[in-house]
Structure formats: structure tokens, C-alpha cells
Amino acid sequence: MTDKKVRVRFAPSPTGGLHLGGVRTVLFNYLFAKKHHGDFILRIEDTDQTRYVEGAEEYILDCLKWCGLQPDESPVVGGPYAPYRQSERKALYREYAERLVMQGHAYYAFDTAEELDKNRKEIPNFQYGQAYRDSLRNSISLPQHEVDALLDAGTPHVIRIKMPADETISFNDMIRGHVSFETNQVDDKVLLKADGMPTYHLAVVVDDYLMKISHAFRGEEWLPSAPVHLLLWDYLGWKADMPQWAHLPLILKPDGHGKLSKRDGARLGFPVYAMTWFDAKTGELTPGFRELGFLPEAFLNLLATLGWNDGTDQELFTLAELIEKFSLDRVSKAGAKFDFEKAKWFNAEWIKKLNAESLKPKVKAVLEEKGITINNDDYLLTVINLIKDRCVLLADFYQQAGYFFEQPKEYDLNAVKPKWTDAKTDFFNALTALLNSDQTALEAHSFEEAFKALMDEKALKAGDVMLPFRIMLVGGKFGPHVFDIAALLGRQETISRIAKALEAFTA
Ligand code: GLU
């Protein structure tokens, strides 16, 4: 590590929802920054106006908020290198593009979209680069006076990098080690567009330089762009300040074949986005982990383990532990397979790990969404403690806890009716009488004893009445210890549920 202050950035383009791979990039940036007491910057790369999607920037900000990965500098909180939205920095990029033209490292290109399309159609594997640039319309192929005339006439043009011939460009990636590229294989990328906006390639280099970025983490899909960026850092005379790169391994489909895409999620029935994303242009709704009932703690934990481990068997990490333990030499080069069952396991473990008080607002929201009003927070806390080990997703709290707040709407009649007998009706009537006669009947231990004594008296077995009793109280074959449920519901409510269920069981 250099002794420069650590400054990292997440630089998304606001083009849609945030894939879990994007959040993992945020996380690794964040962990690295916090571990080295550095700054984490959010920069919005919105120079491609054609791909801009309304609402996408707010969505990204919300995602970071939900995950608790708040940037130190951003378009919202500002910072010493504002603005942090590239469209607002438009004016400053041209100077650098022109400087490159002056130096002979870039050139003006006047080809129209139609001309380029024609070439793409007629020439197999057409690339604007060494092979063809001399036969196209640009400031390399045209005489100077023609170029001047075109520029004077305000002819639309772009500025392209001039990729050098026969060079090998290499750098040391913090994860992948030595990486090299042949310049002959890279085309002359556009740096400044006809509308005066920089492309990603120019803007990312200029801004990483101006914002004093020390380390840059991004997905492996950006690796092919690295040679262009390396050359720009060099040509602009900034090489000594270039950030250290880390290209993060891909997140793969569950079967390991190829990058996990939004479509895989739809096909296999799990979310791929952090939060549900509604695309106003297409009307498409893409489900998210948050809405499915994931805790942010679990979501981050599972993302951290996609491509990283601490070298031990530990799987559950708090954010603070991740900051402490994160190290780049334990990030793997190979892609990480996504496993939804494992993702759910993380959530279940985190539900167990968090105390009832911290789960309370989220559980409350789940129940209130289902029309349940909570007016006793202590009761809710007791309920959460009783059932949280049974919940995998936050939404499960409705099934597992709903009956503590409202009577079952349906009963699993198949489990009771076929085997119902008068002796059982008799038993539950006697149980009701017992509850009516004794105010303290439900104090858990003694009630269980009294229940069993009554069972013996009526010559019934546990198998005959325990399950029906559970179904009376909760509606189905689930939930914690039935006597705990009754104790929490209270005497009147237990009596009322027995009466209501008896009607249904004997109808
Ligand atoms: N704007 C790029 C993106 O959308 C950023 C890539 C990088 O980090 O250099 O992911």
C-alpha cells in the first residue's frame, strides 16, 4: 500500500436496478475504505444520456441506505470534490480530450452514425481502430485544412483515443495479479461524444484523478476497458497517481455456467436485485431481496462470502467484523456461484442472531401490512422471542406470529376431522370448564399438568388431543410449544378459540 490516503469510489450508472453484484462492489469498496480509515465516495456516472433512467439514482441511494453503507461523499452529502454527478461536471472534460488531441494521442472523427453502421454491416468484425482508421473520416486520414474547415463549420464529431500499434500494456491487479493486453486488439474508443459529454472511459479517468481515488474496485466485466484507462492515465501525465485496481470476480449462476443475470432470477424464482425495481419505461417490476424479507445484515453477510472468506469456518459476520477481517488476499479470482438456499440460511441465522428489540420495527411492518394493529409492544417482543427461530424470511413472521394477534381464519380440518370423536369434544368442554373455573390455570407449568391429568381422566392420549389443541389455537400444524402459545394468548382468548374451533371440528 502507498501512504496516500485511502479513497475509494462506487461509480454506478443510473440505468436501472442494482444487481447484487453491484452491492457486493459497494461492500468491498466500503470494507476496504473503513479498514484503512479512508473515504468511500459515491459518484454517479450519468454521461450516457440515452441509457439514463428516471428514479435510478434515488434507488441506488436508497439501496446504500438500506444496507447501511453510507458514502462519505456523494451527490447528496456533497464533499470537497463536488459535484459528484458527472453530468454536472460536463464542462471540465473537454479540456482533457483536447489535450490528448494536441499530443497526438487522440483525434477528431467526423463519421456519421449511418457511415459507421454501413461499415459494421459490410466489414466482418469491424472495429474503429488501426486497421480502418486511415480509410475513415477523421483528423488522421483527412488533410489538416479539411479538418479545420469541418471544425469551423461546426460539423458534429467525436474525439477518439488513438490506440498505439504493437504495444503490450500491463498492470498489477490487486486480485488477479499481473494482467496484460495487446493494443492491437483494442479499438479507438470514443472519449468525447458529439454532444460534448465524455464517455465513461474519459470521465472515469479524469474523475478518479481529480477526486484523488487511491484504489478502484469494480466488476470483472470492466477488465477489457482497463488498457484504455491505463493509456489515458499515462498520456495525461498522471501515471504516478493512478489508483490501484481490483477487478472483482463475477457472481455466477447456481450451476456455475456464466454470470448471474436478472433473467436467471426470474427463471429460478429468486431475486437478483437488492431492492424491488420498477422500470417506468418498460413497466417491468423486478423483485428485490429487501421486499422478499431479507435483513440488510444477512444480505451483506451473504454478499461478503461471495468471493471472500476469512480463512476459517466462520460464516456469520457483522459489518464491524467484516471491516476488521476483510483482506484482498482472501478474495478469490474465480467466480462465486450464487446459491439461494444458502442466502436464505444467512437470513434465518441473522433473524436468530438479532434480538427481538432490533427485529421489532421490521416485524411490526410485516404484521401491519397484513392489517394487524399492534398496540402492545411488550407482547410483540415476547411473541418475537418465541418464534424468531422458526422464521427464514421476515414475511414468515406473519404466518408464525399472526395468530397471536388474530384468531385463525382457517383450520387444517383434514388433520382433525376424520379422527374426531365425542370423547374429544368432551375433553375440550372439560378443559374449557377448567379454564373458566381457575383464573391462574394457564400459568404454563401447572396448566400442562392439569391438561395431562384431564387427558388421563378421559382415557385419551397426547396423540389424540395435543394436535387438535394446537390447530384450535393457531390453525395449523406449526408454531412453538402449544402451552407457551396458550399462556401468551391468555385465558379468555384460549377459551374463545377452543369454542370457535369446536364448532368447525364438529360441523
Ligand atoms: N460506471 C461504471 C458502472 O456503471 C463504473 C465502472 C468503474 O467502476 O470503473 O459500473
Short mmCIF file of C-alpha atoms and ligand atoms in Angstrom, two decimals:
data_model
loop_
_atom_site.label_atom_id
_atom_site.label_comp_id
_atom_site.label_asym_id
_atom_site.label_seq_id
_atom_site.Cartn_x
_atom_site.Cartn_y
_atom_site.Cartn_z
CA MET A 1 0.00 0.00 0.00
CA THR A 2 1.08 3.52 -0.74
CA ASP A 3 0.94 6.11 2.01
CA LYS A 4 -1.75 8.05 0.10
CA LYS A 5 -4.99 8.46 1.99
CA VAL A 6 -7.30 5.62 1.02
CA ARG A 7 -10.15 6.94 -1.13
CA VAL A 8 -12.38 4.53 -2.99
CA ARG A 9 -15.43 5.07 -5.10
CA PHE A 10 -18.54 3.28 -6.24
CA ALA A 11 -19.39 4.72 -9.62
CA PRO A 12 -22.69 3.35 -10.88
CA SER A 13 -24.51 4.48 -13.97
CA PRO A 14 -28.15 5.21 -13.15
CA THR A 15 -29.57 2.84 -15.72
CA GLY A 16 -31.81 0.58 -13.63
CA GLY A 17 -31.98 -1.56 -10.51
CA LEU A 18 -28.93 -2.62 -8.55
CA HIS A 19 -27.79 -6.19 -9.13
CA LEU A 20 -26.44 -7.98 -6.08
CA GLY A 21 -23.02 -7.92 -7.76
CA GLY A 22 -23.21 -4.13 -7.68
CA VAL A 23 -23.91 -4.15 -3.97
CA ARG A 24 -21.01 -6.52 -3.43
CA THR A 25 -18.80 -3.98 -5.24
CA VAL A 26 -20.10 -1.32 -2.87
CA LEU A 27 -19.43 -3.58 0.09
CA PHE A 28 -15.85 -4.40 -0.86
CA ASN A 29 -15.15 -0.71 -1.53
CA TYR A 30 -16.66 0.18 1.81
CA LEU A 31 -14.85 -2.53 3.78
CA PHE A 32 -11.52 -1.60 2.28
CA ALA A 33 -12.06 2.11 2.94
CA LYS A 34 -13.18 1.63 6.52
CA LYS A 35 -10.45 -0.86 7.29
CA HIS A 36 -7.86 1.70 6.20
CA HIS A 37 -9.63 4.69 7.76
CA GLY A 38 -10.30 6.06 4.32
CA ASP A 39 -13.19 7.65 2.45
CA PHE A 40 -15.92 5.95 0.49
CA ILE A 41 -17.26 8.05 -2.36
CA LEU A 42 -20.39 7.64 -4.42
CA ARG A 43 -20.08 9.11 -7.90
CA ILE A 44 -22.96 8.96 -10.33
CA GLU A 45 -21.75 8.21 -13.85
CA ASP A 46 -24.63 9.55 -15.88
CA THR A 47 -22.89 10.74 -19.03
CA ASP A 48 -24.74 8.33 -21.28
CA GLN A 49 -27.99 10.24 -21.55
CA THR A 50 -29.55 7.58 -23.77
CA ARG A 51 -29.28 4.99 -21.01
CA TYR A 52 -30.35 7.29 -18.18
CA VAL A 53 -33.39 6.03 -16.31
CA GLU A 54 -35.56 8.26 -14.15
CA GLY A 55 -35.52 7.23 -10.50
CA ALA A 56 -32.43 5.03 -10.76
CA GLU A 57 -30.19 7.39 -8.79
CA GLU A 58 -32.65 7.65 -5.88
CA TYR A 59 -32.98 3.90 -5.97
CA ILE A 60 -29.19 3.46 -5.66
CA LEU A 61 -29.09 5.91 -2.75
CA ASP A 62 -31.93 4.03 -1.04
CA CYS A 63 -30.12 0.73 -1.50
CA LEU A 64 -26.98 2.09 0.15
CA LYS A 65 -29.09 3.43 2.97
CA TRP A 66 -30.91 0.14 3.44
CA CYS A 67 -27.58 -1.71 3.55
CA GLY A 68 -26.08 0.81 5.93
CA LEU A 69 -23.18 1.53 3.58
CA GLN A 70 -23.35 5.29 3.60
CA PRO A 71 -20.87 7.23 1.47
CA ASP A 72 -18.66 9.90 2.99
CA GLU A 73 -19.01 11.99 -0.18
CA SER A 74 -21.87 11.82 -2.67
CA PRO A 75 -24.25 13.97 -4.73
CA VAL A 76 -26.43 14.14 -1.62
CA VAL A 77 -23.95 14.84 1.17
CA GLY A 78 -21.52 16.73 -1.10
CA GLY A 79 -17.81 16.83 -0.31
CA PRO A 80 -14.58 18.59 -1.28
CA TYR A 81 -14.64 17.30 -4.87
CA ALA A 82 -18.25 18.13 -5.75
CA PRO A 83 -20.15 17.82 -7.96
CA TYR A 84 -20.36 14.03 -7.74
CA ARG A 85 -22.70 13.65 -10.69
CA GLN A 86 -20.75 13.52 -13.95
CA SER A 87 -23.41 15.27 -16.00
CA GLU A 88 -22.82 18.30 -13.76
CA ARG A 89 -19.10 18.14 -14.50
CA LYS A 90 -19.59 18.11 -18.26
CA ALA A 91 -17.64 21.32 -18.92
CA LEU A 92 -14.42 20.10 -17.43
CA TYR A 93 -13.80 17.01 -19.57
CA ARG A 94 -13.35 18.66 -22.98
CA GLU A 95 -10.08 20.28 -21.95
CA TYR A 96 -8.53 16.85 -21.32
CA ALA A 97 -9.82 15.41 -24.56
CA GLU A 98 -8.40 18.37 -26.48
CA ARG A 99 -5.11 18.00 -24.67
CA LEU A 100 -4.91 14.41 -25.91
CA VAL A 101 -5.65 15.55 -29.46
CA MET A 102 -2.86 18.14 -29.25
CA GLN A 103 -0.46 15.47 -28.07
CA GLY A 104 -1.42 13.17 -30.93
CA HIS A 105 -2.95 10.55 -28.62
CA ALA A 106 -6.49 11.25 -29.75
CA TYR A 107 -8.20 12.59 -32.86
CA TYR A 108 -11.41 14.07 -34.20
CA ALA A 109 -13.70 11.68 -36.04
CA PHE A 110 -16.47 13.02 -38.27
CA ASP A 111 -18.08 9.79 -39.42
CA THR A 112 -21.85 9.83 -39.19
CA ALA A 113 -23.85 7.13 -37.48
CA GLU A 114 -25.06 5.93 -40.92
CA GLU A 115 -21.50 5.65 -42.25
CA LEU A 116 -20.45 3.64 -39.23
CA ASP A 117 -23.48 1.38 -39.49
CA LYS A 118 -22.70 0.73 -43.12
CA ASN A 119 -19.15 -0.31 -42.21
CA ARG A 120 -20.37 -2.56 -39.45
CA LYS A 121 -22.70 -4.28 -41.90
CA GLU A 122 -20.20 -4.63 -44.71
CA ILE A 123 -16.99 -5.41 -42.85
CA PRO A 124 -16.97 -8.51 -40.66
CA ASN A 125 -15.78 -7.70 -37.12
CA PHE A 126 -15.42 -4.03 -38.00
CA GLN A 127 -13.60 -2.03 -35.34
CA TYR A 128 -12.80 1.66 -35.47
CA GLY A 129 -9.07 1.32 -34.95
CA GLN A 130 -5.73 0.68 -36.50
CA ALA A 131 -6.97 -1.45 -39.36
CA TYR A 132 -9.52 1.04 -40.69
CA ARG A 133 -8.94 4.45 -39.18
CA ASP A 134 -6.97 5.65 -42.22
CA SER A 135 -9.87 4.99 -44.52
CA LEU A 136 -12.49 6.68 -42.30
CA ARG A 137 -13.28 10.39 -41.88
CA ASN A 138 -11.09 11.73 -39.13
CA SER A 139 -8.26 14.10 -38.36
CA ILE A 140 -5.71 11.38 -39.05
CA SER A 141 -6.96 10.46 -42.51
CA LEU A 142 -8.07 13.92 -43.74
CA PRO A 143 -5.76 16.78 -44.63
CA GLN A 144 -5.43 19.49 -41.99
CA HIS A 145 -7.27 22.17 -43.96
CA GLU A 146 -10.26 19.87 -44.39
CA VAL A 147 -10.28 19.10 -40.68
CA ASP A 148 -10.15 22.81 -39.88
CA ALA A 149 -12.98 23.50 -42.30
CA LEU A 150 -15.13 20.77 -40.79
CA LEU A 151 -14.46 22.05 -37.29
CA ASP A 152 -15.12 25.66 -38.31
CA ALA A 153 -18.41 24.63 -39.87
CA GLY A 154 -19.41 23.05 -36.58
CA THR A 155 -19.61 19.55 -38.10
CA PRO A 156 -20.65 17.06 -35.42
CA HIS A 157 -17.68 15.00 -34.32
CA VAL A 158 -16.37 12.84 -31.55
CA ILE A 159 -12.88 12.55 -30.10
CA ARG A 160 -11.36 9.07 -30.15
CA ILE A 161 -8.26 7.70 -28.48
CA LYS A 162 -5.58 6.62 -30.92
CA MET A 163 -4.59 3.17 -29.75
CA PRO A 164 -0.88 2.67 -30.34
CA ALA A 165 0.24 -0.22 -32.53
CA ASP A 166 2.05 -3.30 -31.27
CA GLU A 167 2.27 -2.44 -27.61
CA THR A 168 1.71 -4.63 -24.63
CA ILE A 169 0.10 -2.81 -21.74
CA SER A 170 0.14 -4.33 -18.32
CA PHE A 171 -0.71 -3.60 -14.75
CA ASN A 172 -0.87 -5.34 -11.43
CA ASP A 173 -4.40 -6.08 -10.31
CA MET A 174 -4.75 -6.42 -6.53
CA ILE A 175 -6.81 -9.60 -7.01
CA ARG A 176 -5.74 -11.02 -10.35
CA GLY A 177 -2.04 -10.17 -10.23
CA HIS A 178 -0.26 -9.38 -13.48
CA VAL A 179 -2.67 -8.58 -16.32
CA SER A 180 -1.63 -7.59 -19.83
CA PHE A 181 -3.29 -6.56 -23.07
CA GLU A 182 -2.20 -6.18 -26.69
CA THR A 183 -3.06 -2.73 -28.00
CA ASN A 184 -3.67 -4.14 -31.47
CA GLN A 185 -6.76 -5.83 -30.16
CA VAL A 186 -8.36 -2.74 -28.68
CA ASP A 187 -10.38 -0.30 -30.77
CA ASP A 188 -10.14 3.51 -30.74
CA LYS A 189 -12.76 4.16 -28.09
CA VAL A 190 -14.73 7.38 -28.18
CA LEU A 191 -13.63 9.73 -25.38
CA LEU A 192 -15.83 12.74 -26.03
CA LYS A 193 -19.18 12.42 -27.73
CA ALA A 194 -20.74 14.72 -30.31
CA ASP A 195 -22.99 16.23 -27.60
CA GLY A 196 -19.89 17.29 -25.66
CA MET A 197 -20.41 14.67 -22.97
CA PRO A 198 -17.43 12.50 -22.10
CA THR A 199 -17.80 8.77 -22.42
CA TYR A 200 -17.30 6.55 -19.42
CA HIS A 201 -13.63 5.96 -20.40
CA LEU A 202 -12.61 9.60 -20.26
CA ALA A 203 -14.82 10.58 -17.35
CA VAL A 204 -13.76 7.70 -15.12
CA VAL A 205 -10.08 8.52 -15.53
CA VAL A 206 -10.47 12.29 -15.16
CA ASP A 207 -12.67 11.94 -12.09
CA ASP A 208 -10.61 9.25 -10.41
CA TYR A 209 -7.67 11.62 -10.82
CA LEU A 210 -9.42 14.81 -9.72
CA MET A 211 -11.13 13.06 -6.81
CA LYS A 212 -7.81 11.56 -5.68
CA ILE A 213 -9.05 7.97 -5.79
CA SER A 214 -6.38 5.64 -4.40
CA HIS A 215 -7.96 2.22 -5.05
CA ALA A 216 -10.61 1.25 -7.56
CA PHE A 217 -12.77 -1.84 -7.11
CA ARG A 218 -15.08 -2.81 -9.89
CA GLY A 219 -16.61 -5.88 -11.51
CA GLU A 220 -14.54 -8.14 -13.73
CA GLU A 221 -16.68 -7.08 -16.71
CA TRP A 222 -14.71 -3.80 -16.73
CA LEU A 223 -11.37 -5.51 -17.22
CA PRO A 224 -11.42 -5.13 -21.05
CA SER A 225 -11.66 -1.34 -20.54
CA ALA A 226 -8.51 -1.26 -18.41
CA PRO A 227 -5.98 -0.82 -21.29
CA VAL A 228 -7.79 2.32 -22.47
CA HIS A 229 -7.78 3.70 -18.93
CA LEU A 230 -4.13 2.84 -18.38
CA LEU A 231 -3.16 4.67 -21.54
CA LEU A 232 -5.20 7.71 -20.55
CA TRP A 233 -3.56 7.87 -17.14
CA ASP A 234 -0.23 7.72 -18.90
CA TYR A 235 -0.98 10.20 -21.71
CA LEU A 236 -2.47 12.74 -19.32
CA GLY A 237 0.71 12.58 -17.28
CA TRP A 238 -0.94 11.19 -14.17
CA LYS A 239 0.50 7.70 -14.04
CA ALA A 240 2.09 8.20 -10.62
CA ASP A 241 -1.37 8.95 -9.21
CA MET A 242 -3.19 6.07 -10.82
CA PRO A 243 -5.34 4.11 -8.37
CA GLN A 244 -4.56 0.50 -7.68
CA TRP A 245 -7.11 -1.66 -9.43
CA ALA A 246 -9.05 -4.64 -8.18
CA HIS A 247 -11.41 -6.39 -10.57
CA LEU A 248 -13.86 -8.44 -8.53
CA PRO A 249 -14.81 -11.97 -9.57
CA LEU A 250 -18.19 -12.48 -11.20
CA ILE A 251 -21.19 -13.81 -9.34
CA LEU A 252 -22.21 -16.90 -11.26
CA LYS A 253 -25.49 -18.70 -11.90
CA PRO A 254 -26.21 -21.51 -9.39
CA ASP A 255 -24.90 -24.10 -11.86
CA GLY A 256 -21.69 -22.11 -12.31
CA HIS A 257 -22.26 -21.52 -16.02
CA GLY A 258 -21.99 -17.82 -16.70
CA LYS A 259 -22.81 -14.60 -14.95
CA LEU A 260 -25.95 -14.48 -12.80
CA SER A 261 -28.47 -12.32 -14.60
CA LYS A 262 -31.82 -10.77 -13.82
CA ARG A 263 -33.36 -13.36 -16.12
CA ASP A 264 -31.87 -16.23 -14.08
CA GLY A 265 -33.62 -14.84 -11.04
CA ALA A 266 -36.97 -14.77 -12.84
CA ARG A 267 -36.40 -18.27 -14.23
CA LEU A 268 -35.31 -19.83 -10.93
CA GLY A 269 -37.61 -17.84 -8.65
CA PHE A 270 -35.30 -15.69 -6.57
CA PRO A 271 -34.36 -12.01 -6.54
CA VAL A 272 -31.18 -10.73 -8.12
CA TYR A 273 -31.67 -7.06 -7.27
CA ALA A 274 -31.07 -5.58 -3.84
CA MET A 275 -34.48 -3.91 -3.73
CA THR A 276 -37.51 -4.20 -5.95
CA TRP A 277 -37.08 -2.07 -9.04
CA PHE A 278 -39.88 -0.71 -11.14
CA ASP A 279 -38.82 0.38 -14.60
CA ALA A 280 -41.17 3.19 -15.57
CA LYS A 281 -40.15 2.91 -19.22
CA THR A 282 -40.93 -0.76 -19.68
CA GLY A 283 -43.41 -1.20 -16.82
CA GLU A 284 -41.32 -4.15 -15.65
CA LEU A 285 -41.11 -4.94 -11.93
CA THR A 286 -38.00 -6.79 -10.79
CA PRO A 287 -38.20 -8.26 -7.29
CA GLY A 288 -35.65 -7.42 -4.63
CA PHE A 289 -34.12 -9.07 -1.56
CA ARG A 290 -35.42 -6.36 0.74
CA GLU A 291 -39.04 -6.82 -0.27
CA LEU A 292 -38.76 -10.59 -0.08
CA GLY A 293 -37.92 -10.23 3.60
CA PHE A 294 -34.15 -10.22 3.83
CA LEU A 295 -32.42 -8.37 6.61
CA PRO A 296 -29.71 -5.99 5.39
CA GLU A 297 -27.29 -7.66 7.83
CA ALA A 298 -27.92 -11.03 6.17
CA PHE A 299 -27.78 -9.60 2.67
CA LEU A 300 -24.38 -8.01 3.32
CA ASN A 301 -23.12 -11.11 5.06
CA LEU A 302 -24.03 -13.33 2.13
CA LEU A 303 -22.52 -10.89 -0.37
CA ALA A 304 -19.28 -10.77 1.59
CA THR A 305 -18.93 -14.52 1.29
CA LEU A 306 -19.43 -14.46 -2.48
CA GLY A 307 -15.77 -14.42 -3.42
CA TRP A 308 -14.23 -13.84 0.02
CA ASN A 309 -13.63 -15.84 3.19
CA ASP A 310 -11.54 -15.16 6.25
CA GLY A 311 -9.68 -18.46 6.02
CA THR A 312 -11.64 -20.09 8.87
CA ASP A 313 -15.03 -21.82 9.03
CA GLN A 314 -16.76 -18.70 10.29
CA GLU A 315 -19.68 -17.74 8.09
CA LEU A 316 -21.60 -15.17 10.11
CA PHE A 317 -20.01 -11.75 10.27
CA THR A 318 -21.27 -8.39 11.44
CA LEU A 319 -20.28 -5.38 9.38
CA ALA A 320 -17.77 -4.41 12.07
CA GLU A 321 -16.20 -7.87 11.91
CA LEU A 322 -16.07 -7.70 8.13
CA ILE A 323 -14.26 -4.38 8.32
CA GLU A 324 -11.79 -5.87 10.73
CA LYS A 325 -11.24 -9.12 8.83
CA PHE A 326 -11.53 -8.09 5.20
CA SER A 327 -8.37 -8.55 3.21
CA LEU A 328 -7.84 -8.57 -0.52
CA ASP A 329 -5.56 -11.56 -0.46
CA ARG A 330 -8.55 -13.65 0.56
CA VAL A 331 -10.69 -12.52 -2.37
CA SER A 332 -10.71 -15.27 -4.96
CA LYS A 333 -10.04 -14.80 -8.65
CA ALA A 334 -12.61 -17.40 -9.60
CA GLY A 335 -16.30 -16.54 -9.97
CA ALA A 336 -18.58 -17.29 -7.00
CA LYS A 337 -21.69 -19.41 -7.51
CA PHE A 338 -24.87 -17.93 -6.12
CA ASP A 339 -26.92 -20.32 -4.01
CA PHE A 340 -30.36 -19.06 -2.98
CA GLU A 341 -30.82 -21.75 -0.32
CA LYS A 342 -27.61 -20.57 1.29
CA ALA A 343 -28.81 -16.97 1.02
CA LYS A 344 -31.95 -17.93 2.96
CA TRP A 345 -29.83 -19.73 5.51
CA PHE A 346 -27.95 -16.50 6.17
CA ASN A 347 -31.23 -14.69 6.71
CA ALA A 348 -32.56 -17.31 9.11
CA GLU A 349 -29.30 -17.18 11.07
CA TRP A 350 -29.47 -13.40 11.27
CA ILE A 351 -33.06 -13.49 12.46
CA LYS A 352 -31.88 -15.80 15.24
CA LYS A 353 -28.88 -13.62 15.97
CA LEU A 354 -30.66 -10.27 16.25
CA ASN A 355 -32.54 -9.53 19.44
CA ALA A 356 -36.30 -9.01 19.48
CA GLU A 357 -35.93 -5.30 20.04
CA SER A 358 -33.98 -4.80 16.81
CA LEU A 359 -36.35 -7.02 14.84
CA LYS A 360 -39.42 -5.28 16.25
CA PRO A 361 -39.85 -2.42 13.72
CA LYS A 362 -39.47 -4.80 10.79
CA VAL A 363 -41.84 -7.42 12.20
CA LYS A 364 -44.31 -4.70 13.06
CA ALA A 365 -44.23 -3.51 9.46
CA VAL A 366 -44.83 -7.07 8.19
CA LEU A 367 -47.82 -7.54 10.50
CA GLU A 368 -49.27 -4.09 9.90
CA GLU A 369 -49.10 -4.66 6.18
CA LYS A 370 -51.40 -7.62 6.76
CA GLY A 371 -53.85 -5.43 8.62
CA ILE A 372 -52.79 -6.33 12.15
CA THR A 373 -52.57 -3.42 14.58
CA ILE A 374 -50.00 -3.71 17.31
CA ASN A 375 -50.88 -1.83 20.45
CA ASN A 376 -48.74 -3.63 22.96
CA ASP A 377 -45.04 -3.61 22.14
CA ASP A 378 -44.08 -5.82 25.09
CA TYR A 379 -46.48 -8.50 23.90
CA LEU A 380 -44.95 -8.23 20.42
CA LEU A 381 -41.44 -8.63 21.86
CA THR A 382 -42.47 -11.79 23.73
CA VAL A 383 -44.03 -13.17 20.55
CA ILE A 384 -40.91 -12.39 18.52
CA ASN A 385 -38.72 -14.15 21.06
CA LEU A 386 -40.96 -17.19 21.00
CA ILE A 387 -40.99 -17.64 17.23
CA LYS A 388 -37.99 -15.97 15.65
CA ASP A 389 -36.00 -19.19 15.42
CA ARG A 390 -38.68 -20.51 13.08
CA CYS A 391 -38.56 -17.69 10.56
CA VAL A 392 -36.42 -17.68 7.45
CA LEU A 393 -37.74 -14.53 5.80
CA LEU A 394 -39.25 -11.52 7.55
CA ALA A 395 -42.54 -12.29 5.83
CA ASP A 396 -42.62 -15.60 7.75
CA PHE A 397 -43.39 -13.60 10.88
CA TYR A 398 -46.93 -13.24 9.61
CA GLN A 399 -47.53 -16.96 9.36
CA GLN A 400 -45.61 -17.66 12.57
CA ALA A 401 -46.94 -14.74 14.61
CA GLY A 402 -50.20 -13.66 13.03
CA TYR A 403 -52.27 -15.98 15.24
CA PHE A 404 -51.03 -14.22 18.35
CA PHE A 405 -52.93 -11.17 17.16
CA GLU A 406 -55.96 -12.57 15.38
CA GLN A 407 -57.92 -15.81 15.52
CA PRO A 408 -57.10 -18.36 12.84
CA LYS A 409 -59.11 -17.70 9.69
CA GLU A 410 -58.94 -21.35 8.65
CA TYR A 411 -58.18 -24.66 10.30
CA ASP A 412 -56.31 -27.63 8.96
CA LEU A 413 -59.52 -29.69 9.19
CA ASN A 414 -58.04 -32.69 7.37
CA ALA A 415 -55.71 -33.18 10.27
CA VAL A 416 -58.53 -33.36 12.85
CA LYS A 417 -61.96 -34.07 11.44
CA PRO A 418 -61.50 -37.65 10.20
CA LYS A 419 -60.35 -38.75 13.65
CA TRP A 420 -62.74 -36.65 15.72
CA THR A 421 -64.71 -38.40 18.48
CA ASP A 422 -67.27 -37.39 21.10
CA ALA A 423 -64.67 -38.16 23.73
CA LYS A 424 -62.54 -35.39 22.28
CA THR A 425 -65.43 -32.92 22.35
CA ASP A 426 -66.00 -33.95 25.91
CA PHE A 427 -62.34 -33.37 26.73
CA PHE A 428 -62.29 -29.85 25.30
CA ASN A 429 -65.51 -28.96 27.09
CA ALA A 430 -63.93 -30.10 30.33
CA LEU A 431 -60.80 -28.13 29.51
CA THR A 432 -62.94 -25.02 28.96
CA ALA A 433 -64.64 -25.58 32.28
CA LEU A 434 -61.26 -25.87 33.95
CA LEU A 435 -60.07 -22.65 32.39
CA ASN A 436 -63.27 -20.91 33.39
CA SER A 437 -63.02 -22.04 36.96
CA ASP A 438 -59.38 -21.22 37.59
CA GLN A 439 -58.01 -17.73 36.98
CA THR A 440 -54.44 -18.93 37.08
CA ALA A 441 -54.98 -22.13 35.10
CA LEU A 442 -52.74 -21.01 32.31
CA GLU A 443 -49.57 -20.41 34.25
CA ALA A 444 -47.62 -22.60 31.94
CA HIS A 445 -46.36 -25.45 34.01
CA SER A 446 -49.40 -26.16 36.08
CA PHE A 447 -51.63 -25.87 33.02
CA GLU A 448 -49.67 -28.51 31.17
CA GLU A 449 -50.01 -30.78 34.20
CA ALA A 450 -53.73 -30.10 34.53
CA PHE A 451 -54.18 -30.73 30.80
CA LYS A 452 -52.44 -34.09 31.08
CA ALA A 453 -54.36 -35.06 34.18
CA LEU A 454 -57.58 -34.34 32.34
CA MET A 455 -56.36 -36.43 29.44
CA ASP A 456 -55.76 -39.39 31.76
CA GLU A 457 -59.14 -38.92 33.36
CA LYS A 458 -60.82 -39.08 29.95
CA ALA A 459 -58.64 -42.01 28.89
CA LEU A 460 -57.19 -40.06 25.96
CA LYS A 461 -53.61 -39.98 24.77
CA ALA A 462 -51.41 -36.99 23.93
CA GLY A 463 -51.71 -38.02 20.29
CA ASP A 464 -55.49 -37.57 20.49
CA VAL A 465 -55.69 -34.03 21.80
CA MET A 466 -52.39 -32.19 21.54
CA LEU A 467 -52.54 -31.63 17.79
CA PRO A 468 -56.24 -30.62 17.81
CA PHE A 469 -55.44 -28.17 20.63
CA ARG A 470 -52.64 -26.66 18.55
CA ILE A 471 -54.87 -26.38 15.49
CA MET A 472 -57.55 -24.70 17.61
CA LEU A 473 -55.08 -22.05 18.68
CA VAL A 474 -53.03 -21.46 15.53
CA GLY A 475 -54.97 -23.02 12.67
CA GLY A 476 -52.32 -25.49 11.51
CA LYS A 477 -49.54 -27.87 12.44
CA PHE A 478 -46.92 -25.29 13.28
CA GLY A 479 -45.68 -22.96 15.97
CA PRO A 480 -43.78 -23.28 19.25
CA HIS A 481 -44.73 -25.33 22.33
CA VAL A 482 -48.53 -25.30 22.47
CA PHE A 483 -48.69 -24.48 26.20
CA ASP A 484 -46.47 -21.46 25.63
CA ILE A 485 -48.88 -20.32 22.94
CA ALA A 486 -51.88 -20.72 25.24
CA ALA A 487 -50.10 -18.90 28.05
CA LEU A 488 -49.34 -15.98 25.80
CA LEU A 489 -52.82 -15.84 24.29
CA GLY A 490 -54.33 -15.72 27.74
CA ARG A 491 -57.28 -17.47 29.35
CA GLN A 492 -60.19 -15.71 27.65
CA GLU A 493 -58.67 -15.95 24.21
CA THR A 494 -57.83 -19.63 24.65
CA ILE A 495 -61.38 -20.35 25.78
CA SER A 496 -62.79 -18.45 22.84
CA ARG A 497 -60.57 -20.23 20.31
CA ILE A 498 -61.48 -23.65 21.71
CA ALA A 499 -65.17 -22.81 21.37
CA LYS A 500 -64.86 -21.48 17.84
CA ALA A 501 -62.74 -24.39 16.65
CA LEU A 502 -65.00 -26.99 18.27
CA GLU A 503 -67.83 -25.72 16.10
CA ALA A 504 -65.73 -26.12 12.98
CA PHE A 505 -64.38 -29.54 14.00
CA THR A 506 -67.78 -30.98 14.79
CA ALA A 507 -69.78 -29.36 11.99
N1 GLU B 1 -19.95 3.50 -14.44
C1 GLU B 1 -19.38 2.19 -14.36
C2 GLU B 1 -20.52 1.25 -13.94
O1 GLU B 1 -21.62 1.52 -14.28
C3 GLU B 1 -18.25 2.19 -13.36
C4 GLU B 1 -17.20 1.17 -13.60
C5 GLU B 1 -15.96 1.51 -12.77
O2 GLU B 1 -16.05 1.38 -11.55
O3 GLU B 1 -14.95 1.94 -13.32
O4 GLU B 1 -20.35 0.26 -13.28
#
